[in-house]
Short mmCIF file of C-alpha atoms in Angstrom, two decimals:
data_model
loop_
_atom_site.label_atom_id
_atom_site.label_comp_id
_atom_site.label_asym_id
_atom_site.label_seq_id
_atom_site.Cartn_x
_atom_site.Cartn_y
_atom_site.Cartn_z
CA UNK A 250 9.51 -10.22 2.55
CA UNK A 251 8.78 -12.50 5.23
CA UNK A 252 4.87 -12.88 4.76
CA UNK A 253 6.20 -15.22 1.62
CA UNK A 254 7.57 -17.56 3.60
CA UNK A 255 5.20 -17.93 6.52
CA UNK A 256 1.87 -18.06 4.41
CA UNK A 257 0.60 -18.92 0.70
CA UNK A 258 0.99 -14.75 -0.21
CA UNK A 259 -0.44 -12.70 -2.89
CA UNK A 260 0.66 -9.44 -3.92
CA UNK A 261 -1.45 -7.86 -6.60
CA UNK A 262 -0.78 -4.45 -8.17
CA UNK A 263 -3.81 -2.70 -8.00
CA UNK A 264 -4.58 -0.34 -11.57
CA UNK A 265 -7.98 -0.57 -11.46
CA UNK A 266 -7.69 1.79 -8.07
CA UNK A 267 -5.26 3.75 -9.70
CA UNK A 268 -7.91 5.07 -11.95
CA UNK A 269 -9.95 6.94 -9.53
CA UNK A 270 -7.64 9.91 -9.97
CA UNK A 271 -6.68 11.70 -12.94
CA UNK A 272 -3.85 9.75 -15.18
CA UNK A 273 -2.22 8.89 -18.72
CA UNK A 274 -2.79 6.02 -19.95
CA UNK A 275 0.79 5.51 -20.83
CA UNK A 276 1.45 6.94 -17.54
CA UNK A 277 -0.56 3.89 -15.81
CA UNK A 278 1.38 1.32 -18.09
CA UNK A 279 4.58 2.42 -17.40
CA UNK A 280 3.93 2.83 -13.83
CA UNK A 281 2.20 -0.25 -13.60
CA UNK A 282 5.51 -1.73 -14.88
CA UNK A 283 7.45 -0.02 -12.31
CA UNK A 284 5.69 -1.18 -9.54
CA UNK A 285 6.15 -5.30 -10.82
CA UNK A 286 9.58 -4.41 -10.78
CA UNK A 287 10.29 -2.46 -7.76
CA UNK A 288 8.41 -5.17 -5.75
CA UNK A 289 10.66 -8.47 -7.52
CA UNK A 290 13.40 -6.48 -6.50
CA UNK A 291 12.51 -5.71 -3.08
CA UNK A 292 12.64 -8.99 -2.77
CA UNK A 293 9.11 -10.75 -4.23
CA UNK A 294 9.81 -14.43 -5.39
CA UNK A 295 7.67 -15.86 -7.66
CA UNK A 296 8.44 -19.43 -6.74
CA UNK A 297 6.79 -18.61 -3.07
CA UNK A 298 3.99 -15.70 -3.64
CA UNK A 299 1.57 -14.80 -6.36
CA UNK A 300 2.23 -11.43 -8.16
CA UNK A 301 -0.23 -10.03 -10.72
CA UNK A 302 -2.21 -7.22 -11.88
CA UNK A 303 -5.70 -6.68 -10.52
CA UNK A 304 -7.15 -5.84 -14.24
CA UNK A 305 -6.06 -9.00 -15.63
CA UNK A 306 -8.49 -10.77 -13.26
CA UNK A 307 -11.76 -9.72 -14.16
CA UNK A 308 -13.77 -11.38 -10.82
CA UNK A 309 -12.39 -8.06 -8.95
CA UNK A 310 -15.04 -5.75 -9.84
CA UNK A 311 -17.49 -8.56 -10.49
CA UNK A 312 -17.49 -9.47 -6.81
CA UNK A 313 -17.16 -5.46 -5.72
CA UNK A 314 -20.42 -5.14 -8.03
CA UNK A 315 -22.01 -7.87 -6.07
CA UNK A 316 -20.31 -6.35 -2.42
CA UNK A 317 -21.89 -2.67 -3.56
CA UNK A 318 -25.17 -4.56 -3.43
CA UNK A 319 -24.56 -5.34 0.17
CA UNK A 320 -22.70 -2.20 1.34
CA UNK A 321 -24.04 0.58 3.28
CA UNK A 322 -23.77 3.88 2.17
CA UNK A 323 -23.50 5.46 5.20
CA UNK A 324 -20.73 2.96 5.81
CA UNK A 325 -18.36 4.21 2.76
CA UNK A 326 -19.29 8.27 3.70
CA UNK A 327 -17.83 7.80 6.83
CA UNK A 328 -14.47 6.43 5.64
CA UNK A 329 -12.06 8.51 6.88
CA UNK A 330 -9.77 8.68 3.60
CA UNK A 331 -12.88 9.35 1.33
CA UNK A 332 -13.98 12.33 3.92
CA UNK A 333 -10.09 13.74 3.47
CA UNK A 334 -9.90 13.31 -0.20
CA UNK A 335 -13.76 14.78 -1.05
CA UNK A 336 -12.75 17.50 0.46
CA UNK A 337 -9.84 18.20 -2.07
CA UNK A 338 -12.03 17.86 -5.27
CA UNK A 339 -14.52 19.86 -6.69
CA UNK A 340 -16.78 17.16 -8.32
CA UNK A 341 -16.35 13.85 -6.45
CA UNK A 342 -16.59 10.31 -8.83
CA UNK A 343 -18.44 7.69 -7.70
CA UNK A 344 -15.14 5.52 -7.49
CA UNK A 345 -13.77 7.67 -4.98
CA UNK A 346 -16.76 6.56 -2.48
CA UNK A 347 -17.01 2.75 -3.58
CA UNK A 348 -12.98 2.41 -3.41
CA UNK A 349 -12.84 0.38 -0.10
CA UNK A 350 -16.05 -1.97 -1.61
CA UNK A 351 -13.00 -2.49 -4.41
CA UNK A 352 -10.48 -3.47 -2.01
CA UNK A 353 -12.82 -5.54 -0.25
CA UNK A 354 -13.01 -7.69 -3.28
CA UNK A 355 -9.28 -7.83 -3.89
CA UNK A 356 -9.48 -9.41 -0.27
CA UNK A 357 -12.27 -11.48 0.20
CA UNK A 358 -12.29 -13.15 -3.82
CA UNK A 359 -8.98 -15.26 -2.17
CA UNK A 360 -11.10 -15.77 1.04
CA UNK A 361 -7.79 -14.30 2.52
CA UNK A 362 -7.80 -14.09 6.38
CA UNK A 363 -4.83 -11.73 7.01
CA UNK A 364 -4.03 -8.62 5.27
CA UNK A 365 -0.69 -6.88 5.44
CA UNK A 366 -1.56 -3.03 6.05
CA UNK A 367 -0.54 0.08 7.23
CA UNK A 368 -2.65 1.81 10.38
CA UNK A 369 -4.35 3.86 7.27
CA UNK A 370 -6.03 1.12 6.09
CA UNK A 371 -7.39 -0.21 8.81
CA UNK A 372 -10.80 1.26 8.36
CA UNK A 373 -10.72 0.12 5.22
CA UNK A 374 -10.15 -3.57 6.36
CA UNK A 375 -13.03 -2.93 8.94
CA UNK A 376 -15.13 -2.51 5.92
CA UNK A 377 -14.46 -5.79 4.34
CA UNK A 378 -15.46 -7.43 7.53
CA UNK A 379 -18.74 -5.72 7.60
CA UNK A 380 -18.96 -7.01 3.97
CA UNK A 381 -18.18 -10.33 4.92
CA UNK A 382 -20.36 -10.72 7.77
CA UNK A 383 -23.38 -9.17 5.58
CA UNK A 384 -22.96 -11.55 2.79
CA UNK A 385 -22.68 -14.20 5.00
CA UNK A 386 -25.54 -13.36 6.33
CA UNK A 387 -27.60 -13.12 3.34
CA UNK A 388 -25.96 -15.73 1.25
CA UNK A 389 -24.01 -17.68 3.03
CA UNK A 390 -26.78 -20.67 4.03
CA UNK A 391 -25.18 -20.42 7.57
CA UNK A 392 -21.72 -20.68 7.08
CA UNK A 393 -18.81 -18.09 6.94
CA UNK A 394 -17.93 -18.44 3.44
CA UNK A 395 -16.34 -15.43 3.48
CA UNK A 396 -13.57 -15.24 6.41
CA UNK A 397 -13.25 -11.76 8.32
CA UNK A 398 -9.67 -10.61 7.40
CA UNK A 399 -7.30 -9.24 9.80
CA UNK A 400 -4.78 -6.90 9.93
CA UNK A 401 -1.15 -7.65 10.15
CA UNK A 402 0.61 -4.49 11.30
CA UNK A 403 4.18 -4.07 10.81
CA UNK A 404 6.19 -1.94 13.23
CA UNK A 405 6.62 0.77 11.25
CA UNK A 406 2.72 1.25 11.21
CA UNK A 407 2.59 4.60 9.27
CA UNK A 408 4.91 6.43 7.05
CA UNK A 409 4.16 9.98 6.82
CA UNK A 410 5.53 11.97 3.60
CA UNK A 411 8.15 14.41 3.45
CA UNK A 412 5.30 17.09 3.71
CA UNK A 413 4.74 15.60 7.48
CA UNK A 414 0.75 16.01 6.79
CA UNK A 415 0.07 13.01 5.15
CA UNK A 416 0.99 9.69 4.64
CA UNK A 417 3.14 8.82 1.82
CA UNK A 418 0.95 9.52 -1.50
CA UNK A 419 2.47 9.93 -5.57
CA UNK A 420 -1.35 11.66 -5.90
CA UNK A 421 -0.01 14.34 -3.24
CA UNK A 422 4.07 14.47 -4.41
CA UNK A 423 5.48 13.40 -1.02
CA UNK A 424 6.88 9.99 -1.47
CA UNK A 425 10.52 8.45 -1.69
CA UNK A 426 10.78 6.12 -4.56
CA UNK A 427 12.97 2.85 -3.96
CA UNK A 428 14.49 2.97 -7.69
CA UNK A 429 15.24 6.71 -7.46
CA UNK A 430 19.30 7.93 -7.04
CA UNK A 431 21.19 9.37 -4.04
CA UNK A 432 20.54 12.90 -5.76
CA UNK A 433 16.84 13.08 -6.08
CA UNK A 434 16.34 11.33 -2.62
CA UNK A 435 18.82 14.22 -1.14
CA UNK A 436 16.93 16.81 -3.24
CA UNK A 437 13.34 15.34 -1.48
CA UNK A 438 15.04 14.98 2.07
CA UNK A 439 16.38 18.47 2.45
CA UNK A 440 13.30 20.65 2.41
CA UNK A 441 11.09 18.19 4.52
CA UNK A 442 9.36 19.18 7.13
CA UNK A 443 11.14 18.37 10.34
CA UNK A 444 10.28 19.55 14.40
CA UNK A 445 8.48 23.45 13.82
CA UNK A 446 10.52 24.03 17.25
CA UNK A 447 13.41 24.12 15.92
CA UNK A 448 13.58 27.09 13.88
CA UNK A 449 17.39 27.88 14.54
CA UNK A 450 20.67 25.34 14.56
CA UNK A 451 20.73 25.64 18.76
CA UNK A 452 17.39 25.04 19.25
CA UNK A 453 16.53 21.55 20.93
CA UNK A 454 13.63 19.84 19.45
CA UNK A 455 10.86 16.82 21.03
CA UNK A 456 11.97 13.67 18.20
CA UNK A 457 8.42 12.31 18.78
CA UNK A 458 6.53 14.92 16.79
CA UNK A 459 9.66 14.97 13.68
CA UNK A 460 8.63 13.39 10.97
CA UNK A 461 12.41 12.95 10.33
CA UNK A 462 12.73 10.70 13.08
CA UNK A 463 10.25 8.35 12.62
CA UNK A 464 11.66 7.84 8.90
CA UNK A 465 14.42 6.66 11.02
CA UNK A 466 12.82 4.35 12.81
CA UNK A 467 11.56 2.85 9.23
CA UNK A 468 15.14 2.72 8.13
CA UNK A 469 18.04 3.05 10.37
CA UNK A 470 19.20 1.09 13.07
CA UNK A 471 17.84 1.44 16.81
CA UNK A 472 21.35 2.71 17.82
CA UNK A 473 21.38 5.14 15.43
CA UNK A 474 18.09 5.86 16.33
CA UNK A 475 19.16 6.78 19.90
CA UNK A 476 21.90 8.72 18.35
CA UNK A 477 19.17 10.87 16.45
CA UNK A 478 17.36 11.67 19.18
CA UNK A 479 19.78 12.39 21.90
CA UNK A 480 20.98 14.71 19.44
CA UNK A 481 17.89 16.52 18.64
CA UNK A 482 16.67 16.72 22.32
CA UNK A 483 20.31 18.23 23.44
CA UNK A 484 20.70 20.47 19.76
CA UNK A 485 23.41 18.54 19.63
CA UNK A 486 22.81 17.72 15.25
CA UNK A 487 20.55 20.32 13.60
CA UNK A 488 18.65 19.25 11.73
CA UNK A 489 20.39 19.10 7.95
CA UNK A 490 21.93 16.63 9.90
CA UNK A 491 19.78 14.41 11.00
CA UNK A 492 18.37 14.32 7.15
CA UNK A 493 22.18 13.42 6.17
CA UNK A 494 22.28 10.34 7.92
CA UNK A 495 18.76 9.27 7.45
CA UNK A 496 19.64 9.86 4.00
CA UNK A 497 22.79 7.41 4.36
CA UNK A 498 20.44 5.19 6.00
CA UNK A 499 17.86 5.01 3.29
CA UNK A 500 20.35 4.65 0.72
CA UNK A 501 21.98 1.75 2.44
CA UNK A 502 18.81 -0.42 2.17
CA UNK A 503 17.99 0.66 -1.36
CA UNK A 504 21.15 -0.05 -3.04
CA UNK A 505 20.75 -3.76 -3.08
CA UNK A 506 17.07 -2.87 -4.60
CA UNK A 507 18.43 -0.91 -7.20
CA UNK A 508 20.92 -3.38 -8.53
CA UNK A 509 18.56 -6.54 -8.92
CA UNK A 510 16.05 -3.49 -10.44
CA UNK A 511 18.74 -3.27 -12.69
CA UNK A 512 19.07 -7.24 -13.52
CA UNK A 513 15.52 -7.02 -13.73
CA UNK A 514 15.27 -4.52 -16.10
CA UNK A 515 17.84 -6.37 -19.00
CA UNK A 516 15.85 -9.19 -18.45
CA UNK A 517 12.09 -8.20 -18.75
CA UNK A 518 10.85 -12.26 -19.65
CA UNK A 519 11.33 -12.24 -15.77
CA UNK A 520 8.73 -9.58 -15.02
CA UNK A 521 6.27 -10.92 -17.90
CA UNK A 522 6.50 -14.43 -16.80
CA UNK A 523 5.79 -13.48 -12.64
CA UNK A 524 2.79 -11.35 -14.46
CA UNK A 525 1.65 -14.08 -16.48
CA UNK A 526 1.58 -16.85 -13.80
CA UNK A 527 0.62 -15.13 -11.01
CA UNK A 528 -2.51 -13.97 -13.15
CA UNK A 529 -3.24 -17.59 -14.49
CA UNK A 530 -3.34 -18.70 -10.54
CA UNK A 531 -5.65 -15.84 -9.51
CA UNK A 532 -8.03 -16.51 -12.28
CA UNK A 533 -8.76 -19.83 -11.29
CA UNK A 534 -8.95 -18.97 -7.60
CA UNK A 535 -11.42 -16.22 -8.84
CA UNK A 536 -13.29 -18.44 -10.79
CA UNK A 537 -14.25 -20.59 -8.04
CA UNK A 538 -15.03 -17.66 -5.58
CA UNK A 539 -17.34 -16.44 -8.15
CA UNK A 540 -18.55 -19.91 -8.89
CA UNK A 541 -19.33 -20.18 -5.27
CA UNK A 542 -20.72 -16.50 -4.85
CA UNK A 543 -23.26 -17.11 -8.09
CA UNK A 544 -24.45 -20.25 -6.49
CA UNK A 545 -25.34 -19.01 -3.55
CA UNK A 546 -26.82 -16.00 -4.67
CA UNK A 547 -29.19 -17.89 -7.60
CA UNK A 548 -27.35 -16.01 -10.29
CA UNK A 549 -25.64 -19.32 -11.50
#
């Protein structure tokens, strides 16, 4: 969590994108609860960043109203993740296509002018720059009110899932959850896809196209790294493993998440007090966005 104590952060749980797939509505609470959680203990302090839930601030899909007015539409058919996901569903909802013009808003209603994202979403982010620079240049009276937000990459730019087609998605079932046990994380880890090479034990394998090995780069430590794929070049591990120690390497960074979970948990005034704040902050941020945005735009 080091974005929280370089810049003024905010982390926002997004629900109202949750609901462009099929859900329970106690399914969406709970999980909504899960997240707050999971990210206070991952390490999210409330004295240094802002942690809320997007539906609690109604200015998000005010502004993305406003930014679908602005958007083109040949601009959100060629997103790359609405082109992939279309092509999974029979009838396609409307907030499938205008899902980026969404997270534009989350983005540009703080005026924010670096984004933390993974090489996935950098399309995405693309978009809210072209919905920046539009607005601007409609509304804005010659000025850049809104900034054009940039990425910040981390080095682990893209996590693929355990299926090794995709990234990491609940929607598709091929995720690693930081609060679940040893057990279920073994019972994910041994079936995943690994090098298609190596079909027997003696087989060597290429580590750059093993899903399994760049799960260790996320997690485990560059010598162990090495270790991994010396070993997989030479068929010196097969690869059960490989999955054993990334599994002992996974577990080893979630165990300290899973005990202030725990704290977190038989205490829930903590989670409802981060909520409650960091909502109360981005309301009045939003307000003045929108103040700002209505002004401009001779709605206010």
């Amino acid at each position: 969590m080091q974005l929280q104590e370089r810049y003024e952060s905010i982390f926002c749980i997004v629900d109202y994108h949750a609901i462009t797939a099929a859900y329970e509505p106690e399914t969406l609470r709970r999980r909504r609860r899960e997240m707050a959680v999971s990210l206070l203990a991952a390490g999210i302090d409330p004295a240094k960043a802002t942690l809320f839930i997007q539906s609690q601030v109604p200015e998000h899909t005010e502004l993305a109203w406003i930014f679908n007015t602005v958007t083109p539409l040949g601009e959100l058919e060629r997103q790359t993740q609405f082109k992939d996901k279309s092509q999974r569903q029979e009838s396609i909802a409307v907030g499938l296509l205008t899902y980026p013009v969404l997270q534009a808003a989350d983005i540009l209603l703080y005026r924010a002018d670096l984004v933390p994202v993974g090489e996935d979403q950098v399309q995405h982010l693309e978009l809210s720059r072209v919905i920046a620079r539009r607005w601007n240049g409609l509304y804005g009276g010659g000025t850049d009110y809104f900034p054009e937000p940039q990425p910040a990459l981390t080095p682990s730019r893209r996590i693929m899932g355990l299926d090794g087609q995709a990234k990491m998605s609940k929607s598709l079932g091929n995720t690693i959850g930081l609060l679940e046990t040893p057990e279920e994380i073994w019972a994910k880890l041994r079936p995943a896809v690994t090098d298609p090479a190596r079909q027997k034990r003696t087989d060597p394998g290429t580590p750059e196209i093993c899903n399994i090995y760049h799960l260790h780069k996320a997690f485990s430590p560059p010598t162990l790294v090495e270790t991994v794929a010396v070993n997989c070049r030479t068929a010196g591990w097969g690869c059960i493993d490989c999955k054993k120690a990334l599994a002992g390497s996974i577990e080893q960074e979630l165990v300290p998440i899973r005990r202030r979970a725990e704290e977190i948990g038989n205490r829930p005034q903590i989670v409802d007090e981060a909520l409650a704040a960091g909502a109360e902050r981005c309301r009045g941020m939003a307000r003045q966005t929108m103040g700002d945005v209505k002004e401009r735009m001779g709605l206010a």
